[in-house]
Amino acid sequence: MTLITCIEDLRRLAKRRVPRMFYDYADSGSWTESTYRANEEDFQKLKFRQRVAVDLNNRSLRSTMAGQEVAMPVALAPTGLTGMQHADGEILAARAAEKFGIPFTLSTMSICSIEDVAAHTSKPFWFQLYVMKDRDFINRLIDRAKAAKCSALVLTLDLQVLGQRHKDLRNGLSAPPRLTVANMLDMATKPRWCAGMLGTSRRQFGNIVGHAQSVSDMSSLSAWTSQQFDPSLSWSDVEWIKKRWGGKLIIKGIMDAEDARLAANSGADALIVSNHGGRQLDGAPSSIAALPGIVAAVGRQIEIHMDGGVRSGQDVLRAVALGARGVYIGRPFLYGLGAMGEAGVTRCLDIIRNELDISMAFCGKRDIQQVSSEILLP
Ligand SMILES: Cc1cc2nc3c(=O)[nH]c(=O)nc-3n(C[C@H](O)[C@H](O)[C@H](O)COP(=O)(O)O)c2cc1C
C-alpha cells in the first residue's frame, strides 16, 4: 500500500495509473505553461505570521460559499472528461464531495450526464455552463440543470476561444481514446483503469451526445466543439442566462478589475478569479497575484472566489487571507480520483482539511471566518 501524505503523492500515483493521454490532459497548461507554473509558485511567496500561546481549542473551518454551507471553504472545480481519469469519475467525485460537505461542480464537458450524477447523489451539486452557438441546446442545458435541482450555475467566460496545449495535440486527445498502437501499449500498463472502463457504459460526453444536434457519436464531437464555442459571447448573454436560470449565479474566469466590476454589476452572486488553471492565456498573471486587486475593486459588492494552483491547505489559508470567500481545486482532486477513485478524492480533501486546520492554528486563529490579511507578513 502506497503511503499518501500530500497532494504530490496522489499526483505521482495518478501518473502511474491513468493512461498518458488523460493524465497529460490534467497535468498541463497552455503553450509554455508559464501561467500554470506561476499559479503554484506565487502561493509560496506569501509567508505566514506565526503566533504562539493563543487558545486553539474548538477550531472551525465551517463557512459558506455563494450562500451554501461548506465544511471548509473549498469546492471541486468543474473539469472536463473527469470520467476519463477514472470510470464514472464525476459520480465518484460528487459523492466524495457530498460526504465531505463541500460543493461539487459538474462541467458541461463531463462524461457522466447531469441526470446521471443527480441520480447517484442525494444533495444538490453545482453545474458549470459553457456558452455555445446553439442557444437552443444551452437553454435546454440550463433547464436540465434546474430539473436536476443544481443549486448554483457556474458560468465560465474565459473559454470562447481555446488555448493550445501541446501535449493534447501530440497525444491526439479524444474520448473515448482512439485505439492506436501507441494508446493500446500505454493502456496495457494501466490494468485498473482499463478494468474500470470496461465495466462502465459512461465513455462519452454525457451532457452533449444525444442532446445536441448532429452529435450522436464522438467522432463528430471534436469538430462540433471547436465550431460550437461562441466567440461572440458578451455581457448581454450573461443577462439572459441569469434570467433563464433564476438561481445562484457564479461567474468564472475573471482576472481584471474592470471585468470584475462588470461581473458585480451583472447581479451575479459570486465571481471566480481564475485563469482556467493556466490552460488559456499563457502569460497571464497567477490567480493568487490577481486576487488582491479584484478584492480591492469589488470585494464589498460581490463575493469573491478563486482557483488555480491550490495544492495544500496552506494555499487555501493564503487565498482566504487575501479576501477569497472560498477556493476551488481542479488538479488535486483529479489526481486523487485517478489514483484511487472516490477514496482518492476523499483522501485529497482530508489532506487539505488537515493542513488548513493546523496551519490556521499556527497563525493563532480558531475560526476560518476570522482569517484576514493580518496572518500574512507584509
Ligand atoms: C483537466 C481540466 C479540465 C478542465 N475543464 C474545465 C471545464 O470543463 N470547465 C471549466 O469551467 N473549467 C475547466 N477547467 C478549469 C478548472 O475549473 C479550474 O479553473 C482549474 O483547474 C483550477 O486550477 P488547478 O487545477 O490548479 O486547481 C479544467 C481544468 C483542468 C485541469
Coordinates of C-alpha atoms and ligand atoms in Angstrom, one line a residue:
M1 CA 0.0 0.0 0.0
T2 CA 1.4 3.3 -1.0
L3 CA 1.6 5.9 1.8
I4 CA -0.2 9.1 0.8
T5 CA 0.9 12.1 2.8
C6 CA 0.2 15.0 0.4
I7 CA -1.3 16.0 -2.9
E8 CA 2.0 15.4 -4.7
D9 CA 1.8 11.7 -3.6
L10 CA -1.6 11.5 -5.2
R11 CA -0.2 13.1 -8.4
R12 CA 2.6 10.5 -8.6
L13 CA 0.2 7.6 -8.1
A14 CA -2.3 9.0 -10.7
K15 CA 0.6 9.3 -13.2
R16 CA 1.2 5.5 -12.8
R17 CA -2.5 4.5 -13.0
V18 CA -4.1 6.8 -15.6
P19 CA -3.4 6.5 -19.4
R20 CA -0.9 9.1 -20.6
M21 CA -3.4 10.9 -22.8
F22 CA -5.7 11.7 -19.8
Y23 CA -3.0 12.2 -17.2
D24 CA -1.4 14.8 -19.5
Y25 CA -4.7 16.4 -20.2
A26 CA -5.0 17.2 -16.5
D27 CA -1.3 18.0 -15.8
S28 CA -0.7 20.6 -18.5
G29 CA -1.1 24.2 -19.2
S30 CA -1.2 26.2 -22.5
W31 CA 1.9 26.9 -24.6
T32 CA 5.0 27.4 -22.4
E33 CA 2.9 26.7 -19.2
S34 CA 4.3 29.8 -17.5
T35 CA 0.9 30.8 -16.1
Y36 CA 0.3 27.2 -15.0
R37 CA 3.6 27.2 -13.1
A38 CA 3.1 30.7 -11.7
N39 CA -0.3 29.7 -10.2
E40 CA 1.5 27.3 -7.9
E41 CA 4.8 29.2 -7.4
D42 CA 3.2 32.5 -6.4
F43 CA 1.5 30.9 -3.4
Q44 CA 4.9 30.0 -2.0
K45 CA 5.9 33.7 -2.0
L46 CA 3.2 34.5 0.7
K47 CA 4.7 34.0 4.1
F48 CA 2.7 33.4 7.3
R49 CA 2.9 35.3 10.5
Q50 CA 3.4 32.6 13.2
R51 CA 1.7 33.3 16.5
V52 CA 2.1 31.3 19.8
A53 CA 0.3 30.9 23.2
V54 CA -3.1 31.6 21.8
D55 CA -6.0 29.3 22.9
L56 CA -6.5 26.9 20.0
N57 CA -9.4 24.9 21.3
N58 CA -12.6 24.5 19.3
R59 CA -11.4 25.4 15.9
S60 CA -13.8 25.7 13.0
L61 CA -13.3 25.6 9.2
R62 CA -17.0 26.0 8.5
S63 CA -18.1 28.8 6.2
T64 CA -20.4 29.5 3.3
M65 CA -19.8 29.8 -0.5
A66 CA -22.5 31.6 -2.5
G67 CA -24.8 31.1 0.5
Q68 CA -24.2 27.4 0.8
E69 CA -22.8 25.9 3.9
V70 CA -19.4 24.3 3.4
A71 CA -17.3 22.1 5.8
M72 CA -14.3 24.1 4.6
P73 CA -14.1 26.9 2.1
V74 CA -13.2 24.6 -0.8
A75 CA -15.2 23.4 -3.8
L76 CA -14.4 20.9 -6.5
A77 CA -13.7 22.8 -9.7
P78 CA -15.6 21.9 -12.9
T79 CA -13.3 19.7 -15.1
G80 CA -14.0 18.2 -18.5
L81 CA -13.5 14.5 -19.1
T82 CA -13.4 13.7 -15.4
G83 CA -14.9 10.3 -16.2
M84 CA -11.8 9.5 -18.2
Q85 CA -9.4 9.9 -15.2
H86 CA -11.4 7.0 -13.6
A87 CA -14.5 5.2 -14.7
D88 CA -17.7 7.0 -13.5
G89 CA -15.3 9.8 -12.3
E90 CA -17.9 12.6 -11.9
I91 CA -20.3 10.4 -9.9
L92 CA -17.4 9.3 -7.6
A93 CA -16.1 12.8 -7.1
A94 CA -19.6 14.2 -6.5
R95 CA -20.2 11.5 -3.8
A96 CA -16.9 12.3 -2.1
A97 CA -17.7 16.0 -2.1
E98 CA -21.2 15.3 -0.8
K99 CA -20.0 13.2 2.1
F100 CA -17.3 15.7 2.9
G101 CA -19.8 18.6 2.9
I102 CA -18.4 20.8 0.1
P103 CA -19.8 21.6 -3.4
F104 CA -19.1 19.6 -6.5
T105 CA -19.2 21.4 -9.8
L106 CA -20.2 19.3 -12.8
S107 CA -18.6 20.5 -16.1
T108 CA -20.6 20.9 -19.3
M109 CA -17.9 18.7 -20.8
S110 CA -18.4 15.9 -18.3
I111 CA -18.6 12.2 -19.2
C112 CA -21.4 11.4 -16.7
S113 CA -24.5 13.5 -17.5
I114 CA -26.3 15.9 -15.2
E115 CA -29.2 13.5 -14.7
D116 CA -26.8 10.6 -14.1
V117 CA -24.9 12.5 -11.4
A118 CA -28.2 13.6 -9.8
A119 CA -29.5 10.0 -9.8
H120 CA -26.4 8.9 -7.9
T121 CA -26.1 11.7 -5.3
S122 CA -28.6 12.9 -2.7
K123 CA -27.7 16.6 -2.3
P124 CA -27.7 19.3 -4.9
F125 CA -24.4 19.9 -6.8
W126 CA -23.4 22.9 -9.0
F127 CA -23.4 23.0 -12.7
Q128 CA -20.9 24.8 -14.9
L129 CA -22.0 26.2 -18.2
Y130 CA -20.1 26.9 -21.4
V131 CA -22.0 29.1 -23.8
M132 CA -22.2 27.7 -27.3
K133 CA -23.6 29.0 -30.5
D134 CA -26.6 26.6 -30.4
R135 CA -28.7 28.6 -28.0
D136 CA -31.5 26.0 -28.0
F137 CA -29.0 23.5 -26.7
I138 CA -27.9 26.0 -24.0
N139 CA -31.4 26.7 -23.0
R140 CA -32.1 23.0 -22.7
L141 CA -28.9 22.5 -20.7
I142 CA -29.9 25.3 -18.2
D143 CA -33.4 23.7 -17.9
R144 CA -31.8 20.2 -17.3
A145 CA -29.6 21.7 -14.6
K146 CA -32.7 23.2 -13.0
A147 CA -34.7 20.0 -13.3
A148 CA -31.8 18.1 -11.6
K149 CA -32.0 20.7 -8.7
C150 CA -28.5 22.0 -9.2
S151 CA -28.1 24.7 -6.5
A152 CA -25.7 27.1 -8.4
L153 CA -24.8 27.8 -12.0
V154 CA -21.1 28.5 -12.6
L155 CA -20.9 30.4 -15.9
T156 CA -17.4 30.2 -17.5
L157 CA -16.5 33.2 -19.5
D158 CA -12.8 32.5 -20.4
L159 CA -13.1 29.8 -23.0
Q160 CA -14.7 31.3 -26.1
V161 CA -11.5 30.6 -27.9
L162 CA -9.2 27.7 -26.9
G163 CA -5.6 27.9 -25.6
Q164 CA -3.3 25.4 -27.2
R165 CA -1.9 22.5 -25.1
H166 CA 0.9 20.9 -26.9
K167 CA 0.6 17.6 -25.1
D168 CA -3.1 17.2 -26.1
L169 CA -2.2 17.6 -29.7
R170 CA 0.7 15.2 -29.5
N171 CA -1.4 12.6 -27.7
G172 CA -4.4 13.0 -30.0
L173 CA -6.7 13.6 -27.0
S174 CA -10.2 12.1 -27.6
A175 CA -12.9 10.4 -25.5
P176 CA -13.1 7.5 -25.7
P177 CA -9.5 7.2 -26.7
R178 CA -8.8 6.1 -30.3
L179 CA -7.3 2.6 -30.2
T180 CA -4.0 3.3 -31.9
V181 CA -1.0 1.0 -31.3
A182 CA 0.7 3.6 -29.0
N183 CA -2.5 4.1 -27.0
M184 CA -3.1 0.3 -26.6
L185 CA 0.5 -0.2 -25.5
D186 CA 0.1 2.6 -22.9
M187 CA -3.2 1.2 -21.7
A188 CA -1.8 -2.2 -21.3
T189 CA 0.3 -0.8 -18.4
K190 CA -2.9 0.6 -16.7
P191 CA -4.9 -2.5 -16.0
R192 CA -7.1 -0.9 -13.2
W193 CA -8.1 1.9 -15.4
C194 CA -9.0 -0.5 -18.3
A195 CA -11.0 -2.8 -16.0
G196 CA -13.0 0.2 -14.8
M197 CA -13.7 1.5 -18.3
L198 CA -14.8 -2.0 -19.5
G199 CA -17.2 -2.1 -16.5
T200 CA -19.0 1.2 -17.3
S201 CA -21.1 2.4 -20.2
R202 CA -20.1 6.1 -19.5
R203 CA -17.4 6.8 -22.0
Q204 CA -18.8 9.8 -24.0
F205 CA -19.7 13.4 -23.2
G206 CA -22.9 12.7 -21.4
N207 CA -24.4 16.2 -21.5
I208 CA -23.9 16.5 -25.2
V209 CA -24.1 13.3 -27.1
G210 CA -27.7 12.6 -28.0
H211 CA -28.8 16.1 -26.7
A212 CA -27.2 18.5 -29.3
Q213 CA -28.0 18.4 -33.0
S214 CA -25.8 16.2 -35.1
V215 CA -23.9 14.8 -32.2
S216 CA -24.6 11.1 -31.9
D217 CA -21.1 9.8 -31.6
M218 CA -17.7 11.0 -30.5
S219 CA -16.1 11.2 -33.9
S220 CA -18.1 14.2 -34.8
L221 CA -17.8 15.8 -31.4
S222 CA -14.3 17.4 -31.5
A223 CA -15.3 19.2 -34.8
W224 CA -18.6 20.2 -33.2
T225 CA -16.8 21.6 -30.1
S226 CA -14.5 23.8 -32.0
Q227 CA -17.3 25.1 -34.1
Q228 CA -19.7 25.5 -31.2
F229 CA -17.9 27.5 -28.5
D230 CA -19.3 31.0 -29.2
P231 CA -16.6 33.7 -29.7
S232 CA -19.3 36.4 -29.7
L233 CA -20.3 35.9 -26.1
S234 CA -21.0 39.2 -24.3
W235 CA -22.4 40.6 -21.0
S236 CA -25.8 40.8 -22.6
D237 CA -25.7 37.0 -22.8
V238 CA -24.9 36.8 -19.1
E239 CA -28.2 38.7 -18.6
W240 CA -30.4 36.2 -20.4
I241 CA -28.6 33.3 -18.9
K242 CA -29.2 34.7 -15.4
K243 CA -32.8 35.2 -16.2
R244 CA -33.4 31.8 -17.6
W245 CA -31.5 30.2 -14.7
G246 CA -33.1 32.2 -12.0
G247 CA -30.9 30.8 -9.2
K248 CA -27.5 31.4 -7.7
L249 CA -25.1 32.5 -10.4
I250 CA -21.3 32.4 -10.2
I251 CA -19.1 34.0 -12.9
K252 CA -15.9 32.2 -13.6
G253 CA -12.7 33.4 -15.3
I254 CA -12.3 37.0 -14.1
M255 CA -8.7 38.3 -14.0
D256 CA -9.2 42.0 -14.4
A257 CA -10.7 44.7 -12.1
E258 CA -12.7 46.2 -14.9
D259 CA -14.2 42.8 -15.8
A260 CA -14.8 42.2 -12.0
R261 CA -16.9 45.5 -11.9
L262 CA -18.9 44.2 -14.9
A263 CA -19.4 40.9 -13.2
A264 CA -20.5 42.6 -10.0
N265 CA -22.9 44.9 -11.9
S266 CA -24.4 41.8 -13.7
G267 CA -26.1 40.8 -10.5
A268 CA -24.2 37.6 -10.1
D269 CA -23.8 36.2 -6.6
A270 CA -20.1 35.5 -6.8
L271 CA -17.2 35.7 -9.2
I272 CA -14.2 33.4 -9.5
V273 CA -10.8 34.9 -10.0
S274 CA -9.4 32.3 -12.4
N275 CA -7.1 31.9 -15.4
H276 CA -8.5 28.4 -16.0
G277 CA -5.6 26.7 -14.3
G278 CA -3.1 28.2 -16.7
R279 CA -4.8 26.5 -19.6
Q280 CA -5.9 29.6 -21.6
L281 CA -3.9 32.8 -21.8
D282 CA -0.3 31.8 -21.2
G283 CA 1.5 34.9 -19.8
A284 CA -1.5 36.0 -17.7
P285 CA -0.5 36.5 -14.0
S286 CA -1.2 33.8 -11.4
S287 CA -4.7 33.9 -9.9
I288 CA -3.4 34.5 -6.4
A289 CA -1.4 37.5 -7.7
A290 CA -4.6 38.9 -9.4
L291 CA -6.8 38.3 -6.3
P292 CA -5.9 41.4 -4.2
G293 CA -6.6 43.9 -7.0
I294 CA -10.0 42.3 -7.6
V295 CA -10.9 42.2 -3.9
A296 CA -9.9 45.9 -3.6
A297 CA -12.1 46.8 -6.7
V298 CA -15.3 44.9 -5.9
G299 CA -14.9 43.0 -2.7
R300 CA -17.7 45.0 -1.0
Q301 CA -20.1 44.4 -3.8
I302 CA -19.8 40.7 -4.6
E303 CA -18.5 37.5 -3.1
I304 CA -15.1 36.6 -4.4
H305 CA -13.8 33.1 -5.0
M306 CA -10.6 32.0 -6.7
D307 CA -8.9 29.0 -8.2
G308 CA -5.6 28.0 -9.8
G309 CA -2.6 26.4 -8.1
V310 CA -4.1 25.5 -4.8
R311 CA -2.2 22.4 -3.7
S312 CA -2.5 22.4 0.0
G313 CA -4.4 23.7 3.0
Q314 CA -1.8 26.3 3.4
D315 CA -2.7 27.6 0.0
V316 CA -6.4 27.7 0.9
L317 CA -5.4 29.7 4.0
R318 CA -3.4 32.2 1.9
A319 CA -6.3 32.8 -0.5
V320 CA -8.8 33.3 2.3
A321 CA -6.3 35.7 4.0
L322 CA -6.2 37.7 0.8
G323 CA -10.0 38.0 0.6
A324 CA -11.3 34.9 -1.1
R325 CA -14.5 33.6 0.5
G326 CA -13.6 30.2 -0.9
V327 CA -11.4 28.4 -3.4
Y328 CA -11.8 25.6 -6.0
I329 CA -9.4 22.8 -6.6
G330 CA -9.1 21.2 -10.0
R331 CA -6.0 19.0 -10.5
P332 CA -5.6 18.0 -6.8
F333 CA -9.0 16.1 -6.9
L334 CA -8.3 14.8 -10.4
Y335 CA -5.1 13.2 -9.1
G336 CA -6.9 11.7 -6.2
L337 CA -9.6 10.3 -8.5
G338 CA -7.0 8.9 -11.0
A339 CA -5.0 7.4 -8.1
M340 CA -7.8 5.8 -6.1
G341 CA -11.2 6.7 -7.3
E342 CA -13.7 8.0 -4.7
A343 CA -11.3 7.2 -1.8
G344 CA -8.6 9.2 -3.5
V345 CA -10.9 12.3 -3.7
T346 CA -11.8 11.9 -0.1
R347 CA -8.1 11.5 0.7
C348 CA -7.3 14.7 -1.2
L349 CA -9.9 16.6 0.9
D350 CA -8.8 15.1 4.2
I351 CA -5.2 16.2 3.4
I352 CA -6.3 19.7 2.6
R353 CA -8.6 20.0 5.6
N354 CA -5.8 18.8 8.0
E355 CA -3.2 21.2 6.5
L356 CA -5.7 24.1 6.6
D357 CA -6.8 23.4 10.2
I358 CA -3.2 23.0 11.6
S359 CA -1.8 26.0 9.7
M360 CA -4.6 28.2 10.8
A361 CA -3.8 27.2 14.4
F362 CA -0.1 28.1 13.9
C363 CA -1.3 31.6 12.8
G364 CA -3.2 31.9 16.1
K365 CA -6.7 31.6 14.6
R366 CA -9.5 29.3 15.6
D367 CA -12.2 30.2 13.1
I368 CA -11.6 30.4 9.3
Q369 CA -14.2 33.2 9.1
Q370 CA -11.9 35.3 11.3
V371 CA -8.9 34.9 9.0
S372 CA -7.7 38.1 7.3
S373 CA -4.5 39.5 5.7
E374 CA -3.1 40.1 9.3
I375 CA -2.0 36.4 9.2
L376 CA 0.4 37.2 6.3
L377 CA 3.7 39.0 6.6
P378 CA 3.7 42.3 4.6
Ligands
LIG1 C1 -8.4 18.7 -16.8 C2 -9.1 20.0 -16.6 C3 -10.3 20.2 -17.2 C4 -11.0 21.4 -17.0 N1 -12.2 21.6 -17.6 C5 -12.9 22.7 -17.3 C6 -14.3 22.8 -17.7 O1 -14.8 21.9 -18.4 N2 -14.9 24.0 -17.4 C7 -14.4 25.0 -16.7 O2 -15.0 26.0 -16.4 N3 -13.1 24.9 -16.2 C8 -12.4 23.8 -16.5 N4 -11.1 23.6 -16.0 C9 -10.5 24.7 -15.1 C10 -10.9 24.4 -13.7 O3 -12.2 24.6 -13.4 C11 -10.1 25.3 -12.7 O4 -10.2 26.6 -13.1 C12 -8.6 25.0 -12.6 O5 -8.4 23.6 -12.7 C13 -8.0 25.5 -11.3 O6 -6.7 25.2 -11.3 P1 -6.0 24.0 -10.5 O7 -6.2 22.8 -11.4 O8 -4.6 24.4 -10.4 O9 -6.7 23.8 -9.2 C14 -10.4 22.5 -16.2 C15 -9.1 22.2 -15.6 C16 -8.5 21.0 -15.8 C17 -7.2 20.8 -15.1

